[in-house]
Coordinates of C-alpha atoms in Angstrom, one line a residue:
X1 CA 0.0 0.0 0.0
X2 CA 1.4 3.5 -1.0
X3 CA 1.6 6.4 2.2
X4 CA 1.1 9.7 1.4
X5 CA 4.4 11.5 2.1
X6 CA 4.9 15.7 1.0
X7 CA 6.5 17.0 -1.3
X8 CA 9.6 19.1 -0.1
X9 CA 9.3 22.8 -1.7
X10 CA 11.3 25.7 -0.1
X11 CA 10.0 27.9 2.1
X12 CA 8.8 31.5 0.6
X13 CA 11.5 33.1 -0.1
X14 CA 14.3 30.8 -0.4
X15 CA 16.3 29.2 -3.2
X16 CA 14.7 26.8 -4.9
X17 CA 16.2 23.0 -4.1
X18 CA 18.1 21.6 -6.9
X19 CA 16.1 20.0 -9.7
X20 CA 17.9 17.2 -9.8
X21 CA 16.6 15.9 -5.6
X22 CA 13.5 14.0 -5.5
X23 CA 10.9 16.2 -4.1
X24 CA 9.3 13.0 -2.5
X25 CA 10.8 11.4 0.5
X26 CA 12.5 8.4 0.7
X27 CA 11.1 5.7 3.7
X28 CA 14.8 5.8 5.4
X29 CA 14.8 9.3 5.5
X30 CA 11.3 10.1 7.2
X31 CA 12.5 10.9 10.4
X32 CA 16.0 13.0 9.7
X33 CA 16.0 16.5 11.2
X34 CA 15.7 18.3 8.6
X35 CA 12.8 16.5 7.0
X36 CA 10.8 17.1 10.2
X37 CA 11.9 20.6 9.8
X38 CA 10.3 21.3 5.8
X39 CA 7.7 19.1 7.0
X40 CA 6.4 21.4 9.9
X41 CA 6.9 24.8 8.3
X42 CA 4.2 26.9 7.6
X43 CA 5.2 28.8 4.5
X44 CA 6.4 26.1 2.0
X45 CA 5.7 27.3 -1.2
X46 CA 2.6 25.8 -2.6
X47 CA 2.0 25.3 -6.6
X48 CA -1.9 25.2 -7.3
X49 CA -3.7 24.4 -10.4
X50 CA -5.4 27.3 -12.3
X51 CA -8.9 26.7 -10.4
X52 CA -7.2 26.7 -6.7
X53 CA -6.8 30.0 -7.4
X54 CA -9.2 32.2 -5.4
X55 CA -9.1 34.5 -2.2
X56 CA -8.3 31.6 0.5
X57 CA -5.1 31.2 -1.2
X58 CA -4.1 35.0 -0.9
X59 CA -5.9 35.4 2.5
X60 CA -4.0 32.9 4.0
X61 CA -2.0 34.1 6.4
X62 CA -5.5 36.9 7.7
X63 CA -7.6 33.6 8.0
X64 CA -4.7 31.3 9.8
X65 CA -6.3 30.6 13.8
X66 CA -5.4 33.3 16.0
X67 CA -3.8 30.5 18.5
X68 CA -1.3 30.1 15.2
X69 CA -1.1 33.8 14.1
X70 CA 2.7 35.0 14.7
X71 CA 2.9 38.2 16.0
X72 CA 4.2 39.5 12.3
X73 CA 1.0 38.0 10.7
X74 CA -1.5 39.7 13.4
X75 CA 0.3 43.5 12.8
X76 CA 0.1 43.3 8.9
X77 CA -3.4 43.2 9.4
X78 CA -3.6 46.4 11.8
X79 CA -3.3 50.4 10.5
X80 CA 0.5 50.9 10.0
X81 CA 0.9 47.6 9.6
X82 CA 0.7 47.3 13.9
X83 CA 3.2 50.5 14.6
X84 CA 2.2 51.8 17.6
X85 CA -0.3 49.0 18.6
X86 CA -0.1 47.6 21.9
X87 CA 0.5 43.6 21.7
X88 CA -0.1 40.8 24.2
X89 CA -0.3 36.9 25.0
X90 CA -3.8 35.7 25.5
X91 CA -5.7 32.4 25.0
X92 CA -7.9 34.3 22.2
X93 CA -8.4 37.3 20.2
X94 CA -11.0 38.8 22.4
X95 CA -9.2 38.4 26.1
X96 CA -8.7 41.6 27.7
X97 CA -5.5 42.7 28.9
X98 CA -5.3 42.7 32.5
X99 CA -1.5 41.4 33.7
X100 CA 0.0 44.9 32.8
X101 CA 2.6 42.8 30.8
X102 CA 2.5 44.5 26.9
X103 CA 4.7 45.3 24.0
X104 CA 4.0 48.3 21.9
X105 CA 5.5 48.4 18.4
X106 CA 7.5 51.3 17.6
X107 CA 8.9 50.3 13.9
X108 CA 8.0 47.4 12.4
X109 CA 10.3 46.7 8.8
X110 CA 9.2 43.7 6.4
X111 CA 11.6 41.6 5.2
X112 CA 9.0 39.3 3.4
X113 CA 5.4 40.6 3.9
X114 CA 4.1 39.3 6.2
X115 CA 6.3 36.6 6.9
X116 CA 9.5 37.5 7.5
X117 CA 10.7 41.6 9.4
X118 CA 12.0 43.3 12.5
X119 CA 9.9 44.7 15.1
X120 CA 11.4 47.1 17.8
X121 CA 9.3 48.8 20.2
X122 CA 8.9 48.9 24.0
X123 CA 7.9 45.9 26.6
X124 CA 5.9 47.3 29.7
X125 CA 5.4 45.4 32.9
X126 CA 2.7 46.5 35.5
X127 CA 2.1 49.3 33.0
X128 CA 5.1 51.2 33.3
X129 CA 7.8 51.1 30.4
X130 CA 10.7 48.5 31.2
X131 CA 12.6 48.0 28.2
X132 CA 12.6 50.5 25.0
X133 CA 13.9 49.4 21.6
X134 CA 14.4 46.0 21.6
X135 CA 12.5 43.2 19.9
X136 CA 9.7 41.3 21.2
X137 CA 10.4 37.6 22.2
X138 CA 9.8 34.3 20.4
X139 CA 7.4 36.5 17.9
X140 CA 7.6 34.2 14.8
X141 CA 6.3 31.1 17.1
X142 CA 2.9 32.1 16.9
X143 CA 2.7 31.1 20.8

């Protein structure tokens, strides 16, 4: 019986692998590091026919869960693309604030819209600045 196994593409914005690899995986090398690594990435390139083609496909990164939004994919969506928004951990998108812990985004520069930039701004703890200028932490693991 045949098992489904993914085809390796590059992630968005990367060189293409060489034409010349299988981009199916081989059964003795299902469990190598770096296959579990393009396996679990989130913005492998994706080649769909003509009538995949619709809005799902370029909204996909507004319509991702909010418990898997990275913190670059939530300030695209926001005026100024989330510069001088106030950020913060909750369990969903309409939890209130109360902790006093925040981070609001001074500059934020895209790399790779909206995957891939630099966000700078200031972290605040019991609602008084604590830290200006430096970037927020683990922002691209959507956590």
């Amino acid at each position: 019986k045949e098992v489904f196994r993914p085809k390796l593409y590059t992630t968005i914005g990367k060189h293409a692998r060489s034409p010349r690899l299988s981009r199916t995986i081989v059964r003795w090398a299902g469990n190598t590091p770096n296959f579990r690594k393009l396996k679990r990435d989130v913005y492998r390139k994706r080649w769909p026919k003509p009538d995949q083609l619709n809005y799902r496909l370029f909204a996909e990164f507004c319509l991702k869960d909010f418990k898997k939004r990275t913190l670059l994919e939530t300030a695209h969506t926001l005026p100024l693309y989330g510069a001088g928004c106030k950020f913060w951990r909750a369990p969903d998108e309409d939890h209130p604030e109360t902790k006093g812990q925040y981070f609001v985004a001074d500059q934020i520069e895209y790399r790779l819209r909206p995957i891939r930039g630099d966000v700078r701004g200031t972290q605040y703890l019991y609602g008084r600045p604590a830290r200006a200028g430096i970037a927020p932490i683990a922002k691209s693991l959507g956590s």
